[in-house]
CSV table of C-alpha atoms and ligand atoms in Angstrom, one decimal:
chain,number,residue,atom,x,y,z
A,740,UNK,CA,-40.2,39.3,14.0
A,741,UNK,CA,-38.8,36.2,15.5
A,742,UNK,CA,-37.0,33.5,13.7
A,743,UNK,CA,-36.4,30.2,15.1
A,744,UNK,CA,-34.3,28.3,12.5
A,745,UNK,CA,-31.0,29.6,11.7
A,746,UNK,CA,-30.3,29.6,7.7
A,747,UNK,CA,-27.0,29.6,6.2
A,748,UNK,CA,-26.1,30.0,2.6
A,749,UNK,CA,-24.4,27.3,0.9
A,750,UNK,CA,-20.7,27.7,1.2
A,751,UNK,CA,-20.1,28.3,-2.7
A,752,UNK,CA,-17.0,27.2,-4.4
A,753,UNK,CA,-14.4,29.9,-4.5
A,754,UNK,CA,-13.5,29.8,-8.1
A,755,UNK,CA,-10.9,31.5,-9.7
A,756,UNK,CA,-8.5,28.5,-10.0
A,757,UNK,CA,-6.7,27.5,-13.1
A,758,UNK,CA,-7.8,23.8,-12.6
A,759,UNK,CA,-11.0,23.2,-10.7
A,760,UNK,CA,-11.3,19.7,-9.4
A,761,UNK,CA,-13.9,20.7,-7.0
A,762,UNK,CA,-17.5,20.1,-8.2
A,763,UNK,CA,-17.5,16.6,-9.9
A,764,UNK,CA,-18.7,17.9,-13.2
A,765,UNK,CA,-17.8,16.3,-16.5
A,766,UNK,CA,-14.2,17.6,-17.0
A,767,UNK,CA,-14.5,16.1,-20.6
A,768,UNK,CA,-16.9,18.7,-21.5
A,769,UNK,CA,-20.1,19.0,-23.1
A,770,UNK,CA,-22.0,16.7,-25.3
A,771,UNK,CA,-21.4,17.9,-28.9
A,772,UNK,CA,-25.5,18.1,-29.6
A,773,UNK,CA,-25.9,20.5,-26.7
A,774,UNK,CA,-23.2,22.6,-27.6
A,775,UNK,CA,-24.7,22.8,-31.0
A,776,UNK,CA,-28.4,23.7,-30.0
A,777,UNK,CA,-27.2,26.2,-27.2
A,778,UNK,CA,-25.0,28.1,-30.0
A,779,UNK,CA,-27.7,28.1,-32.5
A,780,UNK,CA,-30.5,28.8,-30.4
A,781,UNK,CA,-32.6,31.8,-31.2
A,782,UNK,CA,-34.6,34.2,-29.0
A,783,UNK,CA,-37.9,32.7,-30.7
A,784,UNK,CA,-40.1,31.5,-28.2
A,785,UNK,CA,-38.3,32.6,-25.1
A,786,UNK,CA,-41.0,35.6,-24.3
A,787,UNK,CA,-43.2,32.8,-23.5
A,788,UNK,CA,-43.3,30.2,-20.6
A,789,UNK,CA,-41.9,26.9,-20.9
A,790,UNK,CA,-44.2,24.0,-20.4
A,791,UNK,CA,-45.4,23.9,-16.8
A,792,UNK,CA,-44.0,20.5,-16.2
A,793,UNK,CA,-41.7,19.5,-19.0
A,794,UNK,CA,-43.6,16.7,-20.4
A,795,UNK,CA,-41.6,16.1,-23.4
A,796,UNK,CA,-38.5,15.9,-21.2
A,797,UNK,CA,-40.3,13.6,-19.0
A,798,UNK,CA,-41.2,11.5,-21.8
A,799,UNK,CA,-37.8,11.3,-23.2
A,800,UNK,CA,-36.5,10.4,-19.6
A,801,UNK,CA,-39.0,7.6,-19.5
A,802,UNK,CA,-37.9,6.0,-22.7
A,803,UNK,CA,-34.3,6.4,-21.4
A,804,UNK,CA,-34.8,4.5,-18.0
A,805,UNK,CA,-37.6,2.5,-19.3
A,806,UNK,CA,-40.4,3.4,-17.2
A,807,UNK,CA,-44.0,5.3,-17.4
A,808,UNK,CA,-43.7,8.9,-18.0
A,809,UNK,CA,-45.9,9.2,-14.8
A,810,UNK,CA,-43.0,7.7,-12.9
A,811,UNK,CA,-40.8,10.8,-13.8
A,812,UNK,CA,-40.6,14.3,-11.9
A,813,UNK,CA,-37.8,16.9,-13.3
A,814,UNK,CA,-36.6,19.6,-11.5
A,815,UNK,CA,-34.1,22.8,-11.8
A,816,UNK,CA,-31.3,20.2,-11.0
A,817,UNK,CA,-31.7,17.1,-8.9
A,818,UNK,CA,-31.3,19.6,-6.0
A,819,UNK,CA,-34.7,20.8,-6.7
A,820,UNK,CA,-36.1,17.3,-7.0
A,821,UNK,CA,-34.8,16.6,-3.4
A,822,UNK,CA,-36.0,19.8,-2.0
A,823,UNK,CA,-39.5,19.2,-3.4
A,824,UNK,CA,-39.4,15.8,-2.0
A,825,UNK,CA,-38.6,17.0,1.3
A,826,UNK,CA,-41.1,19.7,1.1
A,827,UNK,CA,-43.8,17.4,-0.3
A,828,UNK,CA,-43.2,14.4,2.1
A,829,UNK,CA,-42.6,15.7,5.5
A,830,UNK,CA,-44.0,18.4,7.8
A,831,UNK,CA,-41.8,20.9,10.1
A,832,UNK,CA,-40.6,19.0,13.2
A,833,UNK,CA,-40.4,15.7,11.1
A,834,UNK,CA,-37.1,13.7,11.1
A,835,UNK,CA,-35.1,13.2,8.1
A,836,UNK,CA,-32.5,10.4,8.5
A,837,UNK,CA,-29.3,10.4,6.5
A,838,UNK,CA,-26.3,7.9,6.4
A,839,UNK,CA,-23.5,10.2,7.0
A,840,UNK,CA,-20.9,11.4,5.8
A,841,UNK,CA,-23.1,12.4,2.7
A,842,UNK,CA,-24.0,15.1,0.5
A,843,UNK,CA,-24.3,18.2,2.7
A,844,UNK,CA,-27.3,19.9,0.6
A,845,UNK,CA,-29.6,17.4,2.1
A,846,UNK,CA,-29.3,18.7,5.6
A,847,UNK,CA,-29.4,22.2,4.3
A,848,UNK,CA,-32.8,21.3,2.8
A,849,UNK,CA,-34.2,19.7,5.4
A,850,UNK,CA,-33.2,22.6,7.6
A,851,UNK,CA,-34.9,25.1,5.5
A,852,UNK,CA,-38.2,22.8,5.8
A,853,UNK,CA,-38.0,22.9,9.4
A,854,UNK,CA,-37.0,19.2,9.7
A,855,UNK,CA,-34.6,17.7,12.2
A,856,UNK,CA,-31.9,15.6,10.8
A,857,UNK,CA,-30.4,12.4,12.4
A,858,UNK,CA,-27.0,11.3,11.0
A,859,UNK,CA,-26.6,7.4,11.1
A,860,UNK,CA,-23.1,6.4,10.3
A,861,UNK,CA,-22.6,4.3,7.3
A,862,UNK,CA,-19.9,2.3,9.2
A,863,UNK,CA,-22.2,1.2,12.0
A,864,UNK,CA,-22.4,-2.3,12.3
A,865,UNK,CA,-26.2,-1.9,12.9
A,866,UNK,CA,-27.0,0.5,10.2
A,867,UNK,CA,-30.1,-1.1,9.1
A,868,UNK,CA,-31.4,-1.5,12.5
A,869,UNK,CA,-30.6,2.0,13.5
A,870,UNK,CA,-32.5,3.5,10.5
A,871,UNK,CA,-35.7,1.3,10.9
A,872,UNK,CA,-35.6,2.1,14.6
A,873,UNK,CA,-35.8,6.0,14.1
A,874,UNK,CA,-38.4,5.3,11.5
A,875,UNK,CA,-38.6,8.7,9.9
A,876,UNK,CA,-40.9,10.0,7.2
A,877,UNK,CA,-37.9,10.5,4.9
A,878,UNK,CA,-34.7,8.5,4.8
A,879,UNK,CA,-32.0,9.7,2.3
A,880,UNK,CA,-29.5,7.1,0.9
A,881,UNK,CA,-26.9,8.1,-1.6
A,882,UNK,CA,-25.2,5.7,-3.8
A,883,UNK,CA,-22.4,6.2,-5.2
A,884,UNK,CA,-22.1,8.2,-2.2
A,885,UNK,CA,-20.8,12.0,-2.2
A,886,UNK,CA,-18.2,12.7,-0.7
A,887,UNK,CA,-16.8,9.1,-0.2
A,888,UNK,CA,-17.6,7.4,-3.6
A,889,UNK,CA,-18.7,4.3,-2.0
A,890,UNK,CA,-22.0,2.4,-2.9
A,891,UNK,CA,-24.7,0.7,-0.9
A,892,UNK,CA,-26.0,-2.8,-2.1
A,893,UNK,CA,-29.6,-3.4,-3.4
A,894,UNK,CA,-30.1,-5.5,-0.7
A,895,UNK,CA,-29.7,-3.2,1.8
A,896,UNK,CA,-31.8,-0.5,-0.1
A,897,UNK,CA,-34.4,-3.0,-0.2
A,898,UNK,CA,-34.5,-3.9,3.4
A,899,UNK,CA,-34.7,-0.2,4.5
A,900,UNK,CA,-37.5,0.6,2.3
A,901,UNK,CA,-39.3,-2.5,3.6
A,902,UNK,CA,-38.8,-1.7,7.2
A,903,UNK,CA,-39.3,2.0,7.5
A,904,UNK,CA,-42.9,3.5,7.1
A,905,UNK,CA,-41.7,6.6,5.3
A,906,UNK,CA,-40.2,7.2,2.2
A,907,UNK,CA,-36.6,6.2,0.9
A,908,UNK,CA,-34.7,8.7,-1.3
A,909,UNK,CA,-31.9,7.0,-3.4
A,910,UNK,CA,-29.5,9.8,-4.8
A,911,UNK,CA,-28.0,8.4,-7.9
A,912,UNK,CA,-26.1,11.3,-9.2
A,913,UNK,CA,-23.1,9.3,-9.9
A,914,UNK,CA,-24.6,6.1,-11.2
A,915,UNK,CA,-23.1,6.3,-14.5
A,916,UNK,CA,-19.8,5.8,-12.8
A,917,UNK,CA,-20.5,2.6,-10.9
A,918,UNK,CA,-22.6,0.8,-8.5
A,919,UNK,CA,-25.9,-0.9,-9.1
A,920,UNK,CA,-29.0,1.4,-9.6
A,921,UNK,CA,-32.2,0.8,-7.4
A,922,UNK,CA,-34.4,1.0,-10.3
A,923,UNK,CA,-35.3,-2.7,-10.2
A,924,UNK,CA,-36.6,-2.2,-6.6
A,925,UNK,CA,-39.1,0.3,-8.2
A,926,UNK,CA,-41.3,-2.8,-9.0
A,927,UNK,CA,-41.9,-4.0,-5.4
A,928,UNK,CA,-41.1,-0.7,-3.4
A,929,UNK,CA,-43.8,2.2,-3.8
A,930,UNK,CA,-42.0,4.2,-1.2
A,931,UNK,CA,-38.7,4.6,-3.0
A,932,UNK,CA,-37.7,7.6,-5.1
A,933,UNK,CA,-34.6,7.5,-7.1
A,934,UNK,CA,-32.8,11.0,-8.1
A,935,UNK,CA,-30.6,11.5,-10.9
A,936,UNK,CA,-29.1,14.6,-12.8
A,937,UNK,CA,-27.9,16.0,-15.9
A,938,UNK,CA,-25.0,17.7,-13.9
A,939,UNK,CA,-22.5,15.2,-13.7
A,940,UNK,CA,-21.9,12.4,-16.5
A,941,UNK,CA,-24.4,14.3,-18.5
A,942,UNK,CA,-22.0,17.4,-18.8
A,943,UNK,CA,-24.8,20.1,-18.5
A,944,UNK,CA,-24.4,21.4,-14.8
A,945,UNK,CA,-25.0,25.0,-16.0
A,946,UNK,CA,-28.1,24.3,-17.3
A,947,UNK,CA,-29.7,22.9,-14.3
A,948,UNK,CA,-31.6,19.8,-15.0
A,949,UNK,CA,-32.4,16.9,-12.8
A,950,UNK,CA,-35.0,14.2,-12.2
A,951,UNK,CA,-36.7,11.7,-9.8
A,952,UNK,CA,-38.2,8.3,-10.6
A,953,UNK,CA,-40.9,6.7,-8.4
A,954,UNK,CA,-44.4,5.3,-8.0
A,955,UNK,CA,-46.9,7.7,-9.9
A,956,UNK,CA,-48.7,8.7,-6.6
A,957,UNK,CA,-45.2,9.8,-4.9
A,958,UNK,CA,-44.1,11.4,-8.1
A,959,UNK,CA,-47.5,13.5,-8.4
A,960,UNK,CA,-47.2,14.6,-5.0
A,961,UNK,CA,-43.2,15.7,-5.3
A,962,UNK,CA,-44.2,17.6,-8.2
A,963,UNK,CA,-47.0,19.3,-6.7
A,964,UNK,CA,-44.8,20.5,-3.9
A,965,UNK,CA,-42.4,21.5,-6.8
A,966,UNK,CA,-44.6,23.9,-8.4
A,967,UNK,CA,-44.6,24.6,-12.0
A,968,UNK,CA,-42.2,26.1,-14.5
A,969,UNK,CA,-38.7,25.1,-13.1
A,970,UNK,CA,-36.9,23.7,-16.2
A,971,UNK,CA,-36.5,26.4,-18.9
A,972,UNK,CA,-37.3,25.8,-22.5
A,973,UNK,CA,-33.6,25.8,-23.5
A,974,UNK,CA,-32.5,23.5,-20.8
A,975,UNK,CA,-35.5,21.1,-21.7
A,976,UNK,CA,-34.6,21.1,-25.5
A,977,UNK,CA,-30.8,20.4,-24.7
A,978,UNK,CA,-31.9,17.6,-22.3
A,979,UNK,CA,-34.0,15.8,-24.5
A,980,UNK,CA,-31.3,16.1,-27.5
A,981,UNK,CA,-28.9,14.5,-25.5
A,982,UNK,CA,-30.9,11.6,-24.4
A,983,UNK,CA,-32.1,11.2,-27.8
A,984,UNK,CA,-28.7,11.5,-29.8
A,985,UNK,CA,-26.0,12.1,-27.6
A,986,UNK,CA,-26.2,9.1,-25.1
A,987,UNK,CA,-23.3,7.4,-26.5
A,988,UNK,CA,-21.0,10.6,-25.8
A,989,UNK,CA,-22.2,10.3,-22.1
A,990,UNK,CA,-21.4,6.7,-22.0
A,991,UNK,CA,-18.0,7.1,-23.5
A,992,UNK,CA,-16.9,9.8,-21.3
A,993,UNK,CA,-18.3,8.1,-18.1
A,994,UNK,CA,-16.2,5.0,-19.1
A,995,UNK,CA,-13.4,7.1,-19.7
A,996,UNK,CA,-13.7,8.7,-16.2
A,997,UNK,CA,-14.1,5.3,-14.7
A,998,UNK,CA,-10.7,4.3,-16.4
A,999,UNK,CA,-9.2,7.6,-15.2
A,1000,UNK,CA,-10.3,7.1,-11.7
A,1001,UNK,CA,-8.7,3.8,-11.3
A,1002,UNK,CA,-5.4,4.9,-12.7
A,1003,UNK,CA,-5.4,8.0,-10.4
A,1004,UNK,CA,-6.4,5.7,-7.1
A,1005,UNK,CA,-3.0,3.8,-7.9
A,1006,UNK,CA,-1.0,7.1,-8.6
A,1007,UNK,CA,-2.3,8.3,-5.2
A,1008,UNK,CA,-1.3,5.3,-3.5
A,1009,UNK,CA,2.2,5.5,-5.1
A,1010,UNK,CA,2.7,8.7,-3.6
A,1011,UNK,CA,1.9,7.5,0.1
A,1012,UNK,CA,-1.8,8.5,0.4
A,1013,UNK,CA,-4.6,6.3,1.0
A,1014,UNK,CA,-7.6,7.4,-1.0
A,1015,UNK,CA,-11.0,5.7,-0.5
A,1016,UNK,CA,-12.1,3.2,-3.1
A,1017,UNK,CA,-14.4,5.1,-5.1
A,1018,UNK,CA,-17.4,4.1,-7.8
A,1019,UNK,CA,-17.9,7.8,-8.8
A,1020,UNK,CA,-16.1,10.4,-10.9
A,1021,UNK,CA,-14.2,11.7,-7.9
A,1022,UNK,CA,-12.0,10.3,-4.9
A,1023,UNK,CA,-11.8,11.1,-1.4
A,1024,UNK,CA,-8.4,11.2,-0.1
A,1025,UNK,CA,-8.0,11.4,3.9
A,1026,UNK,CA,-5.3,14.1,4.8
A,1027,UNK,CA,-4.4,15.9,8.1
A,1028,UNK,CA,-5.5,19.5,8.2
A,1029,UNK,CA,-7.4,19.4,4.7
A,1030,UNK,CA,-8.1,23.2,4.6
A,1031,UNK,CA,-4.4,23.8,4.8
A,1032,UNK,CA,-3.8,21.1,2.1
A,1033,UNK,CA,-6.5,22.8,0.1
A,1034,UNK,CA,-5.1,26.2,0.5
A,1035,UNK,CA,-1.6,25.1,-0.5
A,1036,UNK,CA,-3.1,23.4,-3.6
A,1037,UNK,CA,-5.3,26.7,-4.2
A,1038,UNK,CA,-1.7,28.3,-4.2
A,1039,UNK,CA,-0.7,25.9,-7.1
A,1040,UNK,CA,-3.7,26.7,-9.1
A,1041,UNK,CA,-5.7,23.9,-8.0
A,1042,UNK,CA,-9.1,23.7,-6.5
A,1043,UNK,CA,-10.3,20.7,-4.6
A,1044,UNK,CA,-13.2,20.5,-1.7
A,1045,UNK,CA,-11.9,20.0,1.6
A,1046,UNK,CA,-13.8,18.6,4.5
A,1047,UNK,CA,-13.1,18.6,8.1
A,1048,UNK,CA,-13.6,15.9,10.8
A,1049,UNK,CA,-16.0,13.3,8.5
A,1050,UNK,CA,-17.4,10.7,10.4
A,1051,UNK,CA,-15.1,7.8,11.0
A,1052,UNK,CA,-12.5,9.2,8.3
A,1053,UNK,CA,-11.4,12.6,9.6
A,1054,UNK,CA,-10.2,15.5,7.4
A,1055,UNK,CA,-10.2,14.7,3.7
A,1056,UNK,CA,-10.0,16.4,0.4
A,1057,UNK,CA,-12.2,15.2,-2.4
A,1058,UNK,CA,-11.0,15.6,-6.0
A,1059,UNK,CA,-12.9,15.2,-9.2
A,1060,UNK,CA,-11.5,12.7,-12.0
A,1061,UNK,CA,-10.4,14.4,-15.3
A,1062,UNK,CA,-8.2,13.9,-18.4
A,1063,UNK,CA,-4.8,12.7,-18.1
A,1064,UNK,CA,-2.7,16.1,-17.9
A,1065,UNK,CA,-5.0,17.6,-15.0
A,1066,UNK,CA,-4.5,14.4,-12.9
A,1067,UNK,CA,-0.8,14.4,-13.6
A,1068,UNK,CA,-0.6,18.2,-12.6
A,1069,UNK,CA,-2.7,17.2,-9.4
A,1070,UNK,CA,-0.4,14.3,-8.3
A,1071,UNK,CA,2.8,16.5,-8.4
A,1072,UNK,CA,1.3,19.3,-6.5
A,1073,UNK,CA,-0.2,17.0,-4.0
A,1074,UNK,CA,3.3,15.0,-3.7
A,1075,UNK,CA,4.7,18.4,-2.9
A,1076,UNK,CA,2.1,19.7,-0.6
A,1077,UNK,CA,2.2,16.5,1.9
A,1078,UNK,CA,6.0,16.1,1.6
B,1197,LIG,C1,-24.0,17.1,-7.5
B,1197,LIG,C2,-25.1,16.3,-6.8
B,1197,LIG,C3,-26.3,16.5,-6.9
B,1197,LIG,C4,-26.9,17.5,-7.9
B,1197,LIG,O1,-27.0,18.2,-8.5
B,1197,LIG,P1,-28.0,19.0,-9.1
B,1197,LIG,O2,-27.0,19.7,-10.1
B,1197,LIG,O3,-28.9,19.9,-8.5
B,1197,LIG,O4,-28.6,18.1,-10.1
B,1197,LIG,C5,-27.3,15.8,-6.3
B,1197,LIG,N1,-26.8,14.9,-5.3
B,1197,LIG,C6,-25.6,14.6,-5.2
B,1197,LIG,C7,-25.1,13.3,-4.1
B,1197,LIG,C8,-24.6,15.3,-5.8
B,1197,LIG,O5,-23.0,15.2,-5.5
């Protein structure tokens, strides 16, 4: 048996820390209606399969984003939607272009599907030209971007969508915290798919629900590549409930996170750090020897995500923004560590 591709497992979070600021989930918790449904859930119904393509959830999302339900595909997290899009829209040997540094999972999915990944620096002066010259079947953009928190403007996204012959994925996992959604571009760009998730602002990471929005023909193909029965019946019910009855909780905690992010950024500057201006619920802080800094923080009971040699940035740690006491504890620990 000869395998040509090297497949690596995702470097999973180490866990075990008292304070976990490593995964950008909602540190204010879970929407009350979700907690209620899960704790009152009975086993009735779970001996049967959920609906194959989650039509009720798609209808609820369609109402929320104000598009037709045939423009929605859901998945087991938006990771599943990204993976299905790659599998459905490209062939082994094809190229996927990403604007780096960005979400590492996309490279992993592309690799598993046998695609080649080409990185274009988001700080390149000729970013748009480089992307359109490569003209790959899939271009991946992320705004606000993980791990930098920076956004792309709609004009840039629209130009890319117009210039390339393939599809453009715009990952909006953090759109509730800032930046401008690419949704209005769907009216004119039928090669655009926007992905979103219930894992971050919606406080439901453990349930694994995400979705994609795009032209019906594109969505149909992604859904075919995805396959049936991906969202569990409990997850579907909770996601619908939150969209219909608890969206204020989501909006309020997202607003609180935005305010906390600005405060946190100021405090980081006060202790001499140079955080990158973020529009997400996390902040990327360039530091020398990030893995050592992250180990030192771990010794103090705090988990962050460390990155080495990021394009144009170098080593850095990414820190999720949470409630005041957590942020104070982090600032005190970081000040000690970098002193
Ligand atoms: C967290 C994250 C996701 C998705 O997560 P799911 O939990 O699979 O929905 C997607 N894209 C980016 C950029 C993320 O940071």
